[in-house]
PDB file of C-alpha atoms in Angstrom:
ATOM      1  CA  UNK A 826     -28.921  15.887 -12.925  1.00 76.00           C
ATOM      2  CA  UNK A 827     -25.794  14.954 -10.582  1.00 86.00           C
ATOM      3  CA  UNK A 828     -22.661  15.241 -12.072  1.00 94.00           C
ATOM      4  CA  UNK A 829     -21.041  12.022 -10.707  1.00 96.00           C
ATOM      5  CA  UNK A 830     -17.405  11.443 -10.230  1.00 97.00           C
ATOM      6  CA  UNK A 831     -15.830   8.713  -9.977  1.00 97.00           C
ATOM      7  CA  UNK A 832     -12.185   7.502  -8.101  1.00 98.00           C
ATOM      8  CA  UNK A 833     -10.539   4.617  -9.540  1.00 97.00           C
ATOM      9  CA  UNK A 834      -7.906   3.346  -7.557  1.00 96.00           C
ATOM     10  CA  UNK A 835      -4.661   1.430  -7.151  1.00 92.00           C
ATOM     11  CA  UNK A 836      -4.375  -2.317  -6.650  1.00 87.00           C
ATOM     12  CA  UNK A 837      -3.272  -4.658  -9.507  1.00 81.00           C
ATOM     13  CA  UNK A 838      -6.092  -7.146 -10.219  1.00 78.00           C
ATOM     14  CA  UNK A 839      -8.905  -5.826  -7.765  1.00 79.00           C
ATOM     15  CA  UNK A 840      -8.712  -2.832 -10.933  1.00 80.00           C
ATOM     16  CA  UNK A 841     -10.955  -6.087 -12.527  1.00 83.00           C
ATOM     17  CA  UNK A 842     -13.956  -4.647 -10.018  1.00 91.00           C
ATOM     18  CA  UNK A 843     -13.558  -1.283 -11.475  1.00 94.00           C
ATOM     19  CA  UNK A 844     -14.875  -2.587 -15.104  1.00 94.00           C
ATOM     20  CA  UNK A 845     -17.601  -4.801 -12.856  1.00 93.00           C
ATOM     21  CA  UNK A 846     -18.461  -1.082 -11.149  1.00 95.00           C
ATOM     22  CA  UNK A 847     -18.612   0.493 -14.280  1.00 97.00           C
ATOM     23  CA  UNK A 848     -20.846  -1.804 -15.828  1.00 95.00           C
ATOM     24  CA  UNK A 849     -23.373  -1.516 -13.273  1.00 96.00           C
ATOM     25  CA  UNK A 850     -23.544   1.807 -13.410  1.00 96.00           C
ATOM     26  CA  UNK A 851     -24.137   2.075 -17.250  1.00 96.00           C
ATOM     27  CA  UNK A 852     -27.189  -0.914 -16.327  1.00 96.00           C
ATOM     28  CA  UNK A 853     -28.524   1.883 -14.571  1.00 95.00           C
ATOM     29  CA  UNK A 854     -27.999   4.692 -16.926  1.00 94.00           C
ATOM     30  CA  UNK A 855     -25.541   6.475 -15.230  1.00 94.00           C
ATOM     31  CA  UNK A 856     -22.424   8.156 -16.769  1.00 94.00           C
ATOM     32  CA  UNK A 857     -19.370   9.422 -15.095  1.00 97.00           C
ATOM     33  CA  UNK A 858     -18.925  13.619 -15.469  1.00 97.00           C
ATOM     34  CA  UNK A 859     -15.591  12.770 -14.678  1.00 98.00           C
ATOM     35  CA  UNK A 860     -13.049  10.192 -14.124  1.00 99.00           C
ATOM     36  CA  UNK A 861      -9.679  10.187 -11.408  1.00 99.00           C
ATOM     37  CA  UNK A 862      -7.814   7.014 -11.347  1.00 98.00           C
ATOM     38  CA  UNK A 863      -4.610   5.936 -10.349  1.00 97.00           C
ATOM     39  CA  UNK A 864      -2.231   2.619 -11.397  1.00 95.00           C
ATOM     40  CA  UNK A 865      -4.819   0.316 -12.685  1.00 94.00           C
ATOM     41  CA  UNK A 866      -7.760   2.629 -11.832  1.00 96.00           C
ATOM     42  CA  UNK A 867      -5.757   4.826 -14.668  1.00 97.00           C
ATOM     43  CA  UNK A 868      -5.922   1.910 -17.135  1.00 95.00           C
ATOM     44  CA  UNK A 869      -9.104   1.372 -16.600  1.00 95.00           C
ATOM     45  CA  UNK A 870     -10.031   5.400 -16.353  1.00 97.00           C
ATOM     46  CA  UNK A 871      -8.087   5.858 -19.256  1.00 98.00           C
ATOM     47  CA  UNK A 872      -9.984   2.726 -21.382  1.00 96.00           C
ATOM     48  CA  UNK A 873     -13.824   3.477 -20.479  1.00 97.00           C
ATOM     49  CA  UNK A 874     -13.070   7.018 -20.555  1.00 98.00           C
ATOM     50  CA  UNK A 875     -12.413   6.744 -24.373  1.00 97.00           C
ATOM     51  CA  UNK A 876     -14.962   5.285 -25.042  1.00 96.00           C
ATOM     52  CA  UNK A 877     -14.517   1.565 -24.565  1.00 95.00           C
ATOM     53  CA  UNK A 878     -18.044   0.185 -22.794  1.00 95.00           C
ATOM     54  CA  UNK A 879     -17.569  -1.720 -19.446  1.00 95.00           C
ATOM     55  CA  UNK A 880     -19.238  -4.562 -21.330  1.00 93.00           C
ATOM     56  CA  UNK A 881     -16.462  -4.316 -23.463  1.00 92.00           C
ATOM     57  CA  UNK A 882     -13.942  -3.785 -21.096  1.00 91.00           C
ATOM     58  CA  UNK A 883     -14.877  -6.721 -19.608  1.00 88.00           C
ATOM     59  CA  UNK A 884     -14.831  -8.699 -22.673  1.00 85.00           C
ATOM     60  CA  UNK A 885     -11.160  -7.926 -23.548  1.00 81.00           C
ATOM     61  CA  UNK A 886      -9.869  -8.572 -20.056  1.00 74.00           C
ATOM     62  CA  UNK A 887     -11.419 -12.433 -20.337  1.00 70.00           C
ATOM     63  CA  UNK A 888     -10.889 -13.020 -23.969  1.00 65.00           C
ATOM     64  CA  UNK A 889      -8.130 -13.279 -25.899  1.00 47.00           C
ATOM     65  CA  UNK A 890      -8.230 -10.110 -27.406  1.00 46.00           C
ATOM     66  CA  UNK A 891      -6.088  -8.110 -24.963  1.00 48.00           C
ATOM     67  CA  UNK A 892      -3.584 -10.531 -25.086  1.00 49.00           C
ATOM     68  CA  UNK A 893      -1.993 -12.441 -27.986  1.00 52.00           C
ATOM     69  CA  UNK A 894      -1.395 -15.744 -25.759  1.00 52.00           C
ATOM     70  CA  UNK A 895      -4.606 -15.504 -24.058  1.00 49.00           C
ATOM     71  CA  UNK A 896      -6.829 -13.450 -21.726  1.00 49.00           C
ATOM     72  CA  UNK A 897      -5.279 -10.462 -20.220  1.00 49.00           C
ATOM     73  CA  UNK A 898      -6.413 -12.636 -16.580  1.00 45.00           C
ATOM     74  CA  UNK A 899      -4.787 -15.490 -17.507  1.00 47.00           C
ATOM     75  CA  UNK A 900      -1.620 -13.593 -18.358  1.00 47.00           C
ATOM     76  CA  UNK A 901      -1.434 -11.708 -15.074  1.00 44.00           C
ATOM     77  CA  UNK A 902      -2.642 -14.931 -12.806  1.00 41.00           C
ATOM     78  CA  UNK A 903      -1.823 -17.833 -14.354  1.00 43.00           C
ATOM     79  CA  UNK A 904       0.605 -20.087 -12.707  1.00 39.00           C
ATOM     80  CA  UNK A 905       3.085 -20.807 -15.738  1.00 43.00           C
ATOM     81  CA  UNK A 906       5.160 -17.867 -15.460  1.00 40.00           C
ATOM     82  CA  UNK A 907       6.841 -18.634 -19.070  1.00 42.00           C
ATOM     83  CA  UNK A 908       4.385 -16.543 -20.543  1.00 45.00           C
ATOM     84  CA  UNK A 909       5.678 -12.697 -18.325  1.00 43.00           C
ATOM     85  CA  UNK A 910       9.511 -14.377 -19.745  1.00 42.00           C
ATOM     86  CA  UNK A 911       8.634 -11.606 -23.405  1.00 49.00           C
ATOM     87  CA  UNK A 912       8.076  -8.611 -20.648  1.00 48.00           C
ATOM     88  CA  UNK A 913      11.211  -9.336 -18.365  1.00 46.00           C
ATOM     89  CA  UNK A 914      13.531  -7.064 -18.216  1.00 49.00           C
ATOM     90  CA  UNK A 915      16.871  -9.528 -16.603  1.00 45.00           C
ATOM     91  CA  UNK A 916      19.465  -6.182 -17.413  1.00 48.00           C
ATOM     92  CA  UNK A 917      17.920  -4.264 -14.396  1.00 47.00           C
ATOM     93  CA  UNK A 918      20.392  -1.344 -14.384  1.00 57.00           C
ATOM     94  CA  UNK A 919      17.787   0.334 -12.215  1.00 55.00           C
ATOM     95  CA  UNK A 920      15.135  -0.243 -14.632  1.00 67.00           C
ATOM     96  CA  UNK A 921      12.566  -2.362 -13.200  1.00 73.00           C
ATOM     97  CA  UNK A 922      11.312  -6.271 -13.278  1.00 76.00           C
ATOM     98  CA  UNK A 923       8.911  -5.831 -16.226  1.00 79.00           C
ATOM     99  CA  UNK A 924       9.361  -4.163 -19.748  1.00 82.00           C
ATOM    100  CA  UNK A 925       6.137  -1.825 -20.002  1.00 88.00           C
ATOM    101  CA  UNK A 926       6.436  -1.598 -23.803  1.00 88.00           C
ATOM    102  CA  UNK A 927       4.688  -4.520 -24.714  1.00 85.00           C
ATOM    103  CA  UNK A 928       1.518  -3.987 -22.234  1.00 86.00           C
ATOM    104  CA  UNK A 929       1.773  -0.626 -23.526  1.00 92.00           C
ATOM    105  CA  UNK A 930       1.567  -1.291 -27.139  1.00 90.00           C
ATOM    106  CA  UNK A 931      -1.494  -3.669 -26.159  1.00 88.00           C
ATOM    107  CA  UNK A 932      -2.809  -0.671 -24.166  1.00 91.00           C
ATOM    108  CA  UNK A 933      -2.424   1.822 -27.192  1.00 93.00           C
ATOM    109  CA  UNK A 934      -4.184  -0.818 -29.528  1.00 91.00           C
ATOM    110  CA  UNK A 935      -7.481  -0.571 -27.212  1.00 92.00           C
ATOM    111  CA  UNK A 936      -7.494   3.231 -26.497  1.00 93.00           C
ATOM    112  CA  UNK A 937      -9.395   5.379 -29.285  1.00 85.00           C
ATOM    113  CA  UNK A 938      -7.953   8.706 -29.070  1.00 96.00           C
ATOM    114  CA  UNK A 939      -3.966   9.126 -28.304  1.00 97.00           C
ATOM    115  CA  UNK A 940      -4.595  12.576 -25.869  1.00 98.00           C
ATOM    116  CA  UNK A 941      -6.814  13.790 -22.845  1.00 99.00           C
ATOM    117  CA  UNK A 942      -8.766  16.265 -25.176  1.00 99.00           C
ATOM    118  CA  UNK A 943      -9.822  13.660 -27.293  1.00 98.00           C
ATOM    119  CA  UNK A 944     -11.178  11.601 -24.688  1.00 98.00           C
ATOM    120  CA  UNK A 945     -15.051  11.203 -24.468  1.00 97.00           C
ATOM    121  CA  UNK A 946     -15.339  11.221 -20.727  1.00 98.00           C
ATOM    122  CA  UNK A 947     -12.782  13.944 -18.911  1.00 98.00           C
ATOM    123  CA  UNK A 948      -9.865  11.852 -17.429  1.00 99.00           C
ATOM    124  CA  UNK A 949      -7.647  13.054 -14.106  1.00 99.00           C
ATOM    125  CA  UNK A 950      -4.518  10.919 -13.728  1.00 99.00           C
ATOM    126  CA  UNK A 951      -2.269  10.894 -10.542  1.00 99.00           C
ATOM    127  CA  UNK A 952       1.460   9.850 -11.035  1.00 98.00           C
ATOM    128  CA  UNK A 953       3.617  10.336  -7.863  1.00 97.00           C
ATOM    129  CA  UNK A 954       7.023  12.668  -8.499  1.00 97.00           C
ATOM    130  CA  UNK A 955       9.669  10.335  -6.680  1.00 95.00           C
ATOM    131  CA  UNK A 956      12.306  12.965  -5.895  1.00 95.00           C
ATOM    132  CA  UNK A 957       9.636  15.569  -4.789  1.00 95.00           C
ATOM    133  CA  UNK A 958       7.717  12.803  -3.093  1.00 93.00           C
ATOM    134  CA  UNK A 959       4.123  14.643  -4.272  1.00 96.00           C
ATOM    135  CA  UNK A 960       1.528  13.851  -6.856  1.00 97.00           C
ATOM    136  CA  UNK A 961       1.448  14.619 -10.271  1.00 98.00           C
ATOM    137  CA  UNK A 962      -2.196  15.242 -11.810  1.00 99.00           C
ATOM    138  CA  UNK A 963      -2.329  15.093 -15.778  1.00 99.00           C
ATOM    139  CA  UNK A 964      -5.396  15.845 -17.222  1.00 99.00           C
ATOM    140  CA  UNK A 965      -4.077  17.383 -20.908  1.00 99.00           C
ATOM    141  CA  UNK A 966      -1.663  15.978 -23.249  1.00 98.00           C
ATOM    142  CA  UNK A 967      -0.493  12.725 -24.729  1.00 98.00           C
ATOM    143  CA  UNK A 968      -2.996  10.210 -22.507  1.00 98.00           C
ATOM    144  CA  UNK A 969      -0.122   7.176 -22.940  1.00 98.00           C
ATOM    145  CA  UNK A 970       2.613   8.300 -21.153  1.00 98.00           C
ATOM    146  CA  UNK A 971       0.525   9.647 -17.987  1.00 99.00           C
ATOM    147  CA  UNK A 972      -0.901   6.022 -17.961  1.00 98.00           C
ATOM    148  CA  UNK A 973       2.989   4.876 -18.177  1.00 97.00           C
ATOM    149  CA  UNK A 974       3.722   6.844 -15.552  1.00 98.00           C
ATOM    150  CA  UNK A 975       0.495   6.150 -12.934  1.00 98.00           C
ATOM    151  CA  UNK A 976       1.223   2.502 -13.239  1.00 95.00           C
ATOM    152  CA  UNK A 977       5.299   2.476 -12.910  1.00 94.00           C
ATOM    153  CA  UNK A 978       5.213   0.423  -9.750  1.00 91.00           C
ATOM    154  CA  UNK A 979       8.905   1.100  -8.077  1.00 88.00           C
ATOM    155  CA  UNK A 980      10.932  -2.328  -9.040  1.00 85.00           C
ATOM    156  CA  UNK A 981       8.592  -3.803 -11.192  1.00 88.00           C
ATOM    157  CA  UNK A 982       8.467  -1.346 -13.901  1.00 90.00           C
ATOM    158  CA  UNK A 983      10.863   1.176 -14.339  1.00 92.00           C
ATOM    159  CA  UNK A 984       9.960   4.807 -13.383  1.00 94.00           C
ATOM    160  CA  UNK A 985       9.000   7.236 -16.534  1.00 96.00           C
ATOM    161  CA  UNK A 986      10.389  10.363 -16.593  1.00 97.00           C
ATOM    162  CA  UNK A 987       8.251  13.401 -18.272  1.00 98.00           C
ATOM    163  CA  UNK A 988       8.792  17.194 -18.454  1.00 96.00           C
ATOM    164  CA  UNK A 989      12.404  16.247 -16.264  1.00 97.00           C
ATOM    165  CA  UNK A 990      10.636  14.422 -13.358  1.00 98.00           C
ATOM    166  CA  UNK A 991      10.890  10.749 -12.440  1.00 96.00           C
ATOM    167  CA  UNK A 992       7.382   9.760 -11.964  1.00 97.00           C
ATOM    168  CA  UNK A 993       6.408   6.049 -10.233  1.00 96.00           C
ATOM    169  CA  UNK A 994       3.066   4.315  -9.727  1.00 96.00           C
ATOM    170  CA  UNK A 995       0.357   6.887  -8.472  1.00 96.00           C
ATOM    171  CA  UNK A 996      -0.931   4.269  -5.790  1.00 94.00           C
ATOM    172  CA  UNK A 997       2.555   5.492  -3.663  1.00 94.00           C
ATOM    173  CA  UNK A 998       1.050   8.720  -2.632  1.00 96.00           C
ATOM    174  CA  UNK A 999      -2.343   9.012  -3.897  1.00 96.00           C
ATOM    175  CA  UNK A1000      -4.180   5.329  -3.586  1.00 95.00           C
ATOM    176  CA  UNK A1001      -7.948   6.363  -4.870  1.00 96.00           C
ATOM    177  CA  UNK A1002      -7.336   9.870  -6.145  1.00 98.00           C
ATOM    178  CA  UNK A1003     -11.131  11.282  -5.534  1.00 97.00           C
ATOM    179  CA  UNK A1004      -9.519  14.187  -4.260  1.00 98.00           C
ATOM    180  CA  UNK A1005      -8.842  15.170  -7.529  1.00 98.00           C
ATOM    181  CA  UNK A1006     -12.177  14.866  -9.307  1.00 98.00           C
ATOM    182  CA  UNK A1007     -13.611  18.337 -10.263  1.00 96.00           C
ATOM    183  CA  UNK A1008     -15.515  20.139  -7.144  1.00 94.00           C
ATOM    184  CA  UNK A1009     -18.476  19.757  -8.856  1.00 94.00           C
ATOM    185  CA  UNK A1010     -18.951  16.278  -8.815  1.00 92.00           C
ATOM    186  CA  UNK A1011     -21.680  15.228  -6.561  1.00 83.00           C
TER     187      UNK A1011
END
């Protein structure tokens, strides 16, 4: 049987046609071997690959059960920006537009395991190192704070700093990570 890998990449709200993709392929039957994903593709990497269903996926991201005001869609597109006021961040001090904590928290609510070993599907996620100006690949370890740091998009969220690097949104040097799925994925 093919062992197929799969890239999930940056790009805010098309990350919605990674849960579509997804759920095709389980109508089919297939399963990932393995999962890369970077910025939203890590969300999303980082949700199926614990073993959320696409179907399910799907479900949270237009219902209100991702979000306590209403679908996790409506939050991100709708035009009354009153409800992103909780998530602003106004004291910048280099920090960023958005407060990540309460998306986070959300996040951590929907995720079933809290570290890459746990997870049910392996999981490869690319942060980019913003001094070193290279990618970061975490693929062990607490899962939450290598999402954190894969979707730290420079000015809108601030940047996360792990093992003393300063690590921004993965999309900035690696935009669909396949490169980094196992070599044997067909």
């Amino acid at each position: 049987m093919k062992k197929l890998g799969i890239a999930l990449g940056g790009g805010g709200a098309k990350g919605v046609a990674h849960v579509l993709m997804l759920e095709v392929l389980e109508e089919i039957g297939w399963q990932p071997y393995c999962i890369s994903g970077t910025s939203i593709g890590a969300i999303v990497g980082a949700l199926y690959a614990s073993g959320n269903s696409a179907k399910a996926l799907r479900d949270d991201l237009t219902s209100a059960s991702f979000s306590e005001n209403g679908s996790f869609i409506d939050d991100i597109f709708n035009k009354d920006l009153s409800r992103w006021w909780d998530m602003l961040d106004l004291d910048f001090g280099g920090k960023g537009l958005l407060d990540a904590r309460e998306f986070l928290a959300r996040l951590h609510s929907k995720l079933n395991v809290s570290s890459f070993e746990e997870l049910a599907i392996p999981l490869r996620i690319v942060a980019a190192d913003f001094w070193q100006r290279e990618q970061i690949v975490f693929e062990s370890g607490p899962l939450l704070p290598a999402v954190h740091a894969s979707m730290a998009l420079p000015g809108v969220f601030q940047p996360v700093q792990i093992d003393g690097r300063v690590l921004i949104d993965g999309g900035v040097v690696n935009p669909v990570p396949f490169d980094v799925l196992p070599e044997e994925c067909d």
